Amino acid sequence: MKFNTKAIHGGQDNIDPAYGAVMPPIYQTSTYAQNKPGAHKGFEYSRSGNPTRNALEKAIASLENANYGMAFGSGIAAIDAVLKLLKPGDEVISTNHLYGGSYRLFTKIYEDFGIQFNFVEMEDTGNIEKHITAKTKLLWVETPTNPMMNIIDIVAITKIARKHSVLLAVDNTFATPYLQNPIDLGADIVMHSATKYLGGHSDVVVGLLAVKDKTLANKLYFIQKASGAIAGPQDCFLVLRGIKTLHLRMQRHCENVKDVAEFLEKHPKVEKVFWPGLKNHPNHDVAKKQMKDFGGMVSFSTRGNKQADAEKILEKLKIFTLAESLGGVESLAGHPASMTHASIPKEEREKLGIVDSLIRLSVGLEDIEDLLEDLKQAID
Ligand SMILES: *Cc1c(COP(=O)(O)O)cnc(C)c1O
């Protein structure tokens, strides 16, 4: 099956043997009747398995060209499960531009458990190898990054991971499987905050993993069951429903963001635009190679770089809602320096490019004319 067909049918055979329901029913149950001890229909207790969750796990495996999927109560819970593959003394090399919650989990929880993290600038993959030691067990990559839209070359990193026999995990939340399939490029683990584009309607918090290797999958299933951060059946249903229109939504997100980026580039009050589709983006060619299109997110800074200017723009926006998160049908705007990245000291933040006037847009599916008009009146 090709992608659009898989978004609708992938992994969804034999969903409802009871009544033939076209959508997988929400199996809101904790336990399952057995005819005699051990004689059950594949499900015993909903922490270890639930038919609705199972349907979502098969769907993400199908979309990512993986063999196994796991659904968790949040994106962070999915990352937490990956980190539980490690032991005290192990080392991780991670993208320095990292989702704030991932950074917090790494440094505030797992460093206390004796795992060491090196945060490395990965846009130039030549930087990575010198940080690898005999204790390095995992490379953690996010691309495109939040909020600067940096692009990291997954194929180049795969070669490094293979050479040193370390696991490569990719946070594919911003790209979605519609635009980028890290497993096809050689990654071992793909992670998603399904809260974003996969759910797509800002109504659910869910995390997903997809892997190809059976031994690795069994370890992760064990962690999922033993640690218990599973996604509930209702939430899995909502993500399954979201996935069915992923291809259409992403196509429109990509079209709209292109017009927004081009509008911003021409606006005299805008200083810089960060979007991998622009020819002057440092890794535009890598993005072109590993992504089908350039995603639905764009950031920009304004001339003079004043936080007060950013605040004025954000207050004046009418269709773009000032809110954290991304990937829903509605357009959102955020101010990374005071919202998602406020916990990073100003000096560190500015080294990453997150200046006080930076605004991040999650460009939604409204009419493009309305979105451009809204941006124009706010920035003017
Ligand atoms: C939101 C997000 C996460 C965390 O996912 P939650 O579902 O909020 O726990 C991880 N990575 C990226 C890139 C995200 O945008």
CSV table of C-alpha atoms and ligand atoms in Angstrom, one decimal:
chain,number,residue,atom,x,y,z
A,1,MET,CA,0.0,0.0,0.0
A,2,LYS,CA,1.1,3.6,-0.6
A,3,PHE,CA,1.0,6.2,2.1
A,4,ASN,CA,-2.5,7.6,1.7
A,5,THR,CA,-4.0,4.2,1.7
A,6,LYS,CA,-2.0,3.2,4.7
A,7,ALA,CA,-3.2,6.2,6.6
A,8,ILE,CA,-6.7,4.8,6.3
A,9,HIS,CA,-6.2,1.1,6.3
A,10,GLY,CA,-2.6,0.4,7.5
A,11,GLY,CA,-2.6,-2.3,10.1
A,12,GLN,CA,-6.4,-2.1,10.4
A,13,ASP,CA,-7.4,-5.6,9.1
A,14,ASN,CA,-9.5,-7.7,11.4
A,15,ILE,CA,-10.3,-4.8,13.8
A,16,ASP,CA,-13.8,-5.9,14.9
A,17,PRO,CA,-14.4,-9.6,14.7
A,18,ALA,CA,-17.6,-9.1,16.7
A,19,TYR,CA,-19.8,-6.9,14.5
A,20,GLY,CA,-17.6,-5.7,11.7
A,21,ALA,CA,-17.5,-2.1,12.9
A,22,VAL,CA,-15.5,-0.1,10.3
A,23,MET,CA,-13.8,2.0,13.0
A,24,PRO,CA,-12.1,0.0,15.8
A,25,PRO,CA,-14.5,0.2,18.8
A,26,ILE,CA,-13.3,1.8,22.0
A,27,TYR,CA,-12.7,-1.2,24.2
A,28,GLN,CA,-13.2,0.6,27.5
A,29,THR,CA,-12.4,-2.4,29.7
A,30,SER,CA,-9.6,-3.3,32.1
A,31,THR,CA,-9.9,-7.0,31.9
A,32,TYR,CA,-11.1,-9.9,29.6
A,33,ALA,CA,-13.1,-13.1,30.4
A,34,GLN,CA,-11.2,-16.4,30.1
A,35,ASN,CA,-12.9,-19.7,29.4
A,36,LYS,CA,-10.5,-21.5,31.6
A,37,PRO,CA,-7.2,-20.3,33.2
A,38,GLY,CA,-5.0,-19.0,30.3
A,39,ALA,CA,-7.7,-19.6,27.6
A,40,HIS,CA,-8.3,-16.0,26.3
A,41,LYS,CA,-8.7,-14.3,23.0
A,42,GLY,CA,-5.3,-12.5,23.0
A,43,PHE,CA,-6.0,-10.0,25.8
A,44,GLU,CA,-5.8,-10.5,29.6
A,45,TYR,CA,-5.4,-7.1,31.2
A,46,SER,CA,-5.4,-3.7,29.5
A,47,ARG,CA,-2.0,-2.6,30.8
A,48,SER,CA,-0.4,-5.4,28.8
A,49,GLY,CA,-2.8,-5.1,25.8
A,50,ASN,CA,-6.1,-3.5,24.7
A,51,PRO,CA,-7.7,-4.0,21.2
A,52,THR,CA,-8.1,-0.2,20.6
A,53,ARG,CA,-4.5,0.5,21.6
A,54,ASN,CA,-3.4,-2.5,19.5
A,55,ALA,CA,-5.1,-1.0,16.4
A,56,LEU,CA,-3.2,2.3,16.9
A,57,GLU,CA,0.1,0.5,17.5
A,58,LYS,CA,-0.4,-1.4,14.3
A,59,ALA,CA,-1.3,1.8,12.5
A,60,ILE,CA,1.9,3.6,13.5
A,61,ALA,CA,4.0,0.6,12.7
A,62,SER,CA,2.5,0.6,9.2
A,63,LEU,CA,2.9,4.3,8.6
A,64,GLU,CA,6.6,4.3,9.7
A,65,ASN,CA,7.4,1.1,7.7
A,66,ALA,CA,8.2,-0.6,11.0
A,67,ASN,CA,7.1,-3.9,12.3
A,68,TYR,CA,6.0,-3.0,15.9
A,69,GLY,CA,4.3,0.0,17.5
A,70,MET,CA,3.7,1.0,21.1
A,71,ALA,CA,1.3,3.7,22.4
A,72,PHE,CA,1.9,5.6,25.6
A,73,GLY,CA,0.1,8.2,27.7
A,74,SER,CA,2.2,11.0,26.3
A,75,GLY,CA,5.1,11.7,24.0
A,76,ILE,CA,7.3,12.2,27.0
A,77,ALA,CA,6.2,8.8,28.4
A,78,ALA,CA,7.3,7.2,25.1
A,79,ILE,CA,10.7,8.9,25.4
A,80,ASP,CA,10.8,7.7,29.0
A,81,ALA,CA,10.3,4.1,27.9
A,82,VAL,CA,13.3,4.4,25.4
A,83,LEU,CA,15.5,5.7,28.2
A,84,LYS,CA,14.6,2.7,30.4
A,85,LEU,CA,16.6,0.6,27.9
A,86,LEU,CA,19.7,2.2,29.5
A,87,LYS,CA,21.6,1.5,32.7
A,88,PRO,CA,23.5,3.7,35.1
A,89,GLY,CA,26.9,4.6,33.5
A,90,ASP,CA,25.5,4.6,30.0
A,91,GLU,CA,25.9,7.7,27.8
A,92,VAL,CA,23.5,9.4,25.4
A,93,ILE,CA,24.4,11.9,22.7
A,94,SER,CA,21.5,14.2,21.9
A,95,THR,CA,20.6,17.1,19.6
A,96,ASN,CA,21.3,20.4,21.4
A,97,HIS,CA,18.2,21.9,20.0
A,98,LEU,CA,15.7,19.7,21.8
A,99,TYR,CA,12.1,19.8,22.8
A,100,GLY,CA,12.1,21.4,26.3
A,101,GLY,CA,10.3,18.5,27.9
A,102,SER,CA,12.8,16.0,26.5
A,103,TYR,CA,15.6,18.1,27.9
A,104,ARG,CA,13.9,18.3,31.3
A,105,LEU,CA,13.4,14.5,31.4
A,106,PHE,CA,17.1,13.9,30.4
A,107,THR,CA,18.7,16.3,32.8
A,108,LYS,CA,16.3,16.5,35.8
A,109,ILE,CA,15.3,12.8,36.0
A,110,TYR,CA,17.8,10.5,34.2
A,111,GLU,CA,21.0,12.3,35.1
A,112,ASP,CA,20.1,11.5,38.7
A,113,PHE,CA,19.9,7.8,37.8
A,114,GLY,CA,23.5,7.9,36.5
A,115,ILE,CA,22.9,8.3,32.8
A,116,GLN,CA,25.1,11.0,31.1
A,117,PHE,CA,23.9,13.2,28.3
A,118,ASN,CA,26.0,15.1,25.8
A,119,PHE,CA,24.1,17.8,24.0
A,120,VAL,CA,25.8,18.3,20.6
A,121,GLU,CA,25.2,20.6,17.6
A,122,MET,CA,24.3,18.0,15.0
A,123,GLU,CA,23.6,20.1,11.9
A,124,ASP,CA,27.2,19.3,11.0
A,125,THR,CA,27.3,15.5,11.6
A,126,GLY,CA,31.1,15.7,11.8
A,127,ASN,CA,30.6,17.0,15.4
A,128,ILE,CA,29.1,13.8,16.7
A,129,GLU,CA,31.8,11.1,16.5
A,130,LYS,CA,34.3,12.8,18.8
A,131,HIS,CA,31.7,12.6,21.6
A,132,ILE,CA,31.2,8.8,21.2
A,133,THR,CA,32.9,6.6,23.9
A,134,ALA,CA,32.6,2.9,24.8
A,135,LYS,CA,29.7,3.9,27.1
A,136,THR,CA,27.6,5.6,24.4
A,137,LYS,CA,24.5,3.6,23.9
A,138,LEU,CA,22.0,5.9,22.3
A,139,LEU,CA,21.9,8.8,19.8
A,140,TRP,CA,18.8,11.0,20.2
A,141,VAL,CA,17.9,13.1,17.2
A,142,GLU,CA,15.1,15.6,16.6
A,143,THR,CA,14.7,17.0,13.1
A,144,PRO,CA,13.3,19.5,12.2
A,145,THR,CA,14.1,21.1,15.6
A,146,ASN,CA,11.9,23.2,17.7
A,147,PRO,CA,11.7,26.3,17.3
A,148,MET,CA,14.7,27.0,14.9
A,149,MET,CA,13.7,24.4,12.3
A,150,ASN,CA,17.3,23.1,12.0
A,151,ILE,CA,17.6,20.0,9.9
A,152,ILE,CA,19.8,17.0,10.8
A,153,ASP,CA,21.0,14.5,8.2
A,154,ILE,CA,19.5,11.1,9.4
A,155,VAL,CA,21.4,9.0,6.8
A,156,ALA,CA,24.7,10.5,7.9
A,157,ILE,CA,23.9,9.8,11.5
A,158,THR,CA,22.8,6.2,10.8
A,159,LYS,CA,26.3,5.5,9.4
A,160,ILE,CA,27.8,6.8,12.7
A,161,ALA,CA,25.4,4.8,14.8
A,162,ARG,CA,26.1,1.6,12.8
A,163,LYS,CA,29.8,2.0,13.0
A,164,HIS,CA,29.8,2.3,16.7
A,165,SER,CA,26.9,-0.1,17.4
A,166,VAL,CA,24.7,2.4,19.2
A,167,LEU,CA,21.0,2.8,18.9
A,168,LEU,CA,19.6,5.7,16.9
A,169,ALA,CA,16.2,7.2,17.9
A,170,VAL,CA,14.5,9.9,16.0
A,171,ASP,CA,11.8,12.2,17.4
A,172,ASN,CA,9.7,12.5,14.2
A,173,THR,CA,6.9,14.7,15.7
A,174,PHE,CA,7.5,17.8,13.5
A,175,ALA,CA,7.8,15.9,10.2
A,176,THR,CA,5.2,13.1,10.7
A,177,PRO,CA,5.5,9.9,8.8
A,178,TYR,CA,3.9,11.7,5.8
A,179,LEU,CA,7.0,13.7,5.3
A,180,GLN,CA,9.8,11.6,6.7
A,181,ASN,CA,10.4,7.9,7.5
A,182,PRO,CA,13.5,7.6,9.8
A,183,ILE,CA,13.3,3.8,9.8
A,184,ASP,CA,13.7,3.7,6.0
A,185,LEU,CA,16.8,6.0,6.5
A,186,GLY,CA,18.3,3.5,9.0
A,187,ALA,CA,17.0,4.6,12.5
A,188,ASP,CA,16.2,2.0,15.1
A,189,ILE,CA,13.4,3.8,16.9
A,190,VAL,CA,11.0,6.4,15.8
A,191,MET,CA,9.1,8.5,18.4
A,192,HIS,CA,6.1,10.7,18.1
A,193,SER,CA,4.2,13.0,20.2
A,194,ALA,CA,0.8,12.0,18.6
A,195,THR,CA,-0.6,15.0,20.6
A,196,LYS,CA,0.5,17.1,17.6
A,197,TYR,CA,0.0,16.2,13.9
A,198,LEU,CA,-1.0,12.6,14.2
A,199,GLY,CA,-3.9,13.4,16.5
A,200,GLY,CA,-4.2,16.6,14.6
A,201,HIS,CA,-7.2,18.2,16.4
A,202,SER,CA,-5.7,19.4,19.7
A,203,ASP,CA,-7.9,17.1,21.7
A,204,VAL,CA,-5.6,14.4,23.0
A,205,VAL,CA,-2.2,13.7,24.6
A,206,VAL,CA,-0.6,10.4,23.3
A,207,GLY,CA,3.0,9.2,22.6
A,208,LEU,CA,4.1,6.5,20.1
A,209,LEU,CA,7.1,4.4,19.3
A,210,ALA,CA,7.8,2.4,16.1
A,211,VAL,CA,10.6,-0.1,15.7
A,212,LYS,CA,11.6,-2.8,13.1
A,213,ASP,CA,13.7,-5.2,15.2
A,214,LYS,CA,11.9,-7.9,17.2
A,215,THR,CA,14.3,-8.1,20.1
A,216,LEU,CA,14.2,-4.3,20.6
A,217,ALA,CA,10.4,-4.4,20.3
A,218,ASN,CA,10.1,-7.0,23.0
A,219,LYS,CA,12.3,-5.0,25.3
A,220,LEU,CA,10.0,-2.0,24.8
A,221,TYR,CA,6.8,-4.0,25.2
A,222,PHE,CA,8.2,-5.3,28.5
A,223,ILE,CA,9.0,-1.7,29.6
A,224,GLN,CA,5.5,-0.5,28.5
A,225,LYS,CA,3.9,-3.3,30.6
A,226,ALA,CA,6.3,-3.2,33.5
A,227,SER,CA,6.3,0.6,33.9
A,228,GLY,CA,2.7,1.1,32.8
A,229,ALA,CA,2.6,4.5,31.0
A,230,ILE,CA,0.1,3.2,28.5
A,231,ALA,CA,-2.4,5.2,26.4
A,232,GLY,CA,-6.1,4.7,27.2
A,233,PRO,CA,-8.5,3.3,24.6
A,234,GLN,CA,-10.5,6.6,24.1
A,235,ASP,CA,-7.2,8.5,23.4
A,236,CYS,CA,-6.0,5.8,21.0
A,237,PHE,CA,-9.3,6.0,19.2
A,238,LEU,CA,-8.9,9.8,18.7
A,239,VAL,CA,-5.4,9.3,17.3
A,240,LEU,CA,-6.6,6.6,15.0
A,241,ARG,CA,-9.3,8.9,13.7
A,242,GLY,CA,-6.7,11.7,13.3
A,243,ILE,CA,-4.3,9.5,11.3
A,244,LYS,CA,-7.0,8.8,8.7
A,245,THR,CA,-6.7,12.4,7.4
A,246,LEU,CA,-3.0,12.9,8.2
A,247,HIS,CA,-2.0,13.0,4.5
A,248,LEU,CA,-4.6,15.6,3.6
A,249,ARG,CA,-3.9,17.7,6.6
A,250,MET,CA,-0.1,17.6,6.1
A,251,GLN,CA,-0.5,18.5,2.4
A,252,ARG,CA,-2.4,21.6,3.3
A,253,HIS,CA,-0.2,22.5,6.3
A,254,CYS,CA,2.8,22.4,3.9
A,255,GLU,CA,1.0,24.6,1.2
A,256,ASN,CA,-0.1,27.2,3.8
A,257,VAL,CA,3.3,27.4,5.5
A,258,LYS,CA,5.0,28.0,2.2
A,259,ASP,CA,2.9,31.1,1.5
A,260,VAL,CA,3.4,32.3,5.1
A,261,ALA,CA,7.2,31.9,4.9
A,262,GLU,CA,7.3,33.8,1.6
A,263,PHE,CA,5.1,36.6,3.0
A,264,LEU,CA,7.3,36.9,6.1
A,265,GLU,CA,10.5,37.0,4.1
A,266,LYS,CA,9.2,40.0,2.2
A,267,HIS,CA,7.9,41.9,5.2
A,268,PRO,CA,10.1,44.9,6.0
A,269,LYS,CA,9.7,44.5,9.8
A,270,VAL,CA,10.8,40.8,9.7
A,271,GLU,CA,14.5,40.2,10.2
A,272,LYS,CA,14.9,36.4,9.7
A,273,VAL,CA,12.6,33.5,8.7
A,274,PHE,CA,13.4,30.0,9.8
A,275,TRP,CA,11.8,27.4,7.5
A,276,PRO,CA,13.6,24.5,5.9
A,277,GLY,CA,11.9,25.2,2.5
A,278,LEU,CA,13.8,28.4,2.0
A,279,LYS,CA,16.8,28.1,-0.3
A,280,ASN,CA,19.0,30.1,2.2
A,281,HIS,CA,18.2,27.6,5.1
A,282,PRO,CA,21.6,26.1,6.0
A,283,ASN,CA,20.4,22.5,5.5
A,284,HIS,CA,17.8,23.1,2.8
A,285,ASP,CA,19.4,20.4,0.6
A,286,VAL,CA,19.3,17.8,3.4
A,287,ALA,CA,15.6,18.6,4.1
A,288,LYS,CA,14.9,18.2,0.4
A,289,LYS,CA,16.6,14.8,0.4
A,290,GLN,CA,15.0,13.3,3.5
A,291,MET,CA,11.6,15.0,3.6
A,292,LYS,CA,8.8,14.9,1.1
A,293,ASP,CA,7.9,18.6,1.9
A,294,PHE,CA,9.0,21.1,4.6
A,295,GLY,CA,6.4,20.7,7.3
A,296,GLY,CA,3.8,23.1,8.8
A,297,MET,CA,6.0,25.1,11.3
A,298,VAL,CA,7.8,28.4,10.7
A,299,SER,CA,9.6,30.8,13.1
A,300,PHE,CA,10.6,34.4,12.5
A,301,SER,CA,12.3,37.3,14.3
A,302,THR,CA,11.7,41.0,13.9
A,303,ARG,CA,14.1,43.9,13.3
A,304,GLY,CA,15.4,45.5,16.4
A,305,ASN,CA,14.9,42.2,18.3
A,306,LYS,CA,12.6,43.5,21.0
A,307,GLN,CA,10.4,41.3,23.2
A,308,ALA,CA,7.8,44.1,23.4
A,309,ASP,CA,7.4,43.9,19.6
A,310,ALA,CA,6.8,40.2,19.7
A,311,GLU,CA,4.3,40.6,22.5
A,312,LYS,CA,2.5,43.3,20.5
A,313,ILE,CA,2.2,41.0,17.4
A,314,LEU,CA,1.0,38.1,19.5
A,315,GLU,CA,-1.6,40.2,21.2
A,316,LYS,CA,-2.9,41.6,17.8
A,317,LEU,CA,-3.2,38.2,16.1
A,318,LYS,CA,-6.8,37.2,15.8
A,319,ILE,CA,-6.9,33.9,13.9
A,320,PHE,CA,-3.6,32.6,15.2
A,321,THR,CA,-4.2,31.7,18.9
A,322,LEU,CA,-1.5,32.4,21.4
A,323,ALA,CA,-0.9,28.9,22.8
A,324,GLU,CA,1.7,26.2,23.4
A,325,SER,CA,1.6,23.0,21.3
A,326,LEU,CA,1.3,22.6,17.5
A,327,GLY,CA,0.1,20.4,14.7
A,328,GLY,CA,-3.7,21.0,15.1
A,329,VAL,CA,-6.1,22.1,12.4
A,330,GLU,CA,-6.1,25.6,14.0
A,331,SER,CA,-3.2,28.1,13.6
A,332,LEU,CA,-1.2,28.7,16.8
A,333,ALA,CA,1.5,31.3,17.6
A,334,GLY,CA,4.0,31.1,20.4
A,335,HIS,CA,6.8,33.1,22.0
A,336,PRO,CA,9.6,30.5,22.7
A,337,ALA,CA,11.7,32.8,24.9
A,338,SER,CA,8.9,33.3,27.4
A,339,MET,CA,6.9,30.1,26.9
A,340,THR,CA,8.4,26.8,25.8
A,341,HIS,CA,12.0,27.7,26.3
A,342,ALA,CA,11.7,30.0,29.3
A,343,SER,CA,13.6,27.6,31.5
A,344,ILE,CA,16.8,28.0,29.5
A,345,PRO,CA,18.9,30.9,30.7
A,346,LYS,CA,18.8,33.9,28.3
A,347,GLU,CA,22.5,33.6,27.3
A,348,GLU,CA,22.2,29.9,26.4
A,349,ARG,CA,18.9,30.5,24.7
A,350,GLU,CA,20.4,33.2,22.4
A,351,LYS,CA,23.3,30.9,21.5
A,352,LEU,CA,20.6,28.5,20.1
A,353,GLY,CA,19.1,31.4,18.1
A,354,ILE,CA,16.0,31.8,20.4
A,355,VAL,CA,16.1,35.6,20.6
A,356,ASP,CA,13.5,37.7,22.4
A,357,SER,CA,11.6,38.7,19.3
A,358,LEU,CA,11.3,35.1,17.9
A,359,ILE,CA,7.8,34.0,17.2
A,360,ARG,CA,6.9,30.4,16.3
A,361,LEU,CA,3.9,29.6,14.1
A,362,SER,CA,2.0,26.4,13.7
A,363,VAL,CA,0.3,27.1,10.5
A,364,GLY,CA,-3.1,25.6,10.4
A,365,LEU,CA,-5.7,24.7,7.8
A,366,GLU,CA,-7.7,28.0,7.6
A,367,ASP,CA,-7.9,29.9,4.3
A,368,ILE,CA,-4.5,31.2,3.5
A,369,GLU,CA,-5.8,34.7,2.6
A,370,ASP,CA,-7.2,35.0,6.1
A,371,LEU,CA,-3.9,33.8,7.7
A,372,LEU,CA,-1.9,36.3,5.7
A,373,GLU,CA,-4.3,39.1,6.4
A,374,ASP,CA,-4.1,38.3,10.1
A,375,LEU,CA,-0.2,38.3,10.1
A,376,LYS,CA,-0.1,41.5,8.0
A,377,GLN,CA,-2.4,43.5,10.4
A,378,ALA,CA,-0.5,42.2,13.5
A,379,ILE,CA,3.0,42.9,12.1
A,380,ASP,CA,2.2,46.2,10.4
B,1,LIG,C1,5.2,17.8,22.2
B,1,LIG,C2,6.5,17.2,21.9
B,1,LIG,C3,7.0,16.2,22.7
B,1,LIG,C4,6.4,15.7,24.0
B,1,LIG,O1,5.1,15.1,23.7
B,1,LIG,P1,3.9,15.2,24.7
B,1,LIG,O2,2.8,14.4,24.0
B,1,LIG,O3,3.6,16.6,25.0
B,1,LIG,O4,4.3,14.4,26.0
B,1,LIG,C5,8.2,15.6,22.3
B,1,LIG,N1,8.9,16.0,21.2
B,1,LIG,C6,8.4,17.0,20.4
B,1,LIG,C7,9.2,17.4,19.2
B,1,LIG,C8,7.2,17.6,20.8
B,1,LIG,O5,6.8,18.7,20.0
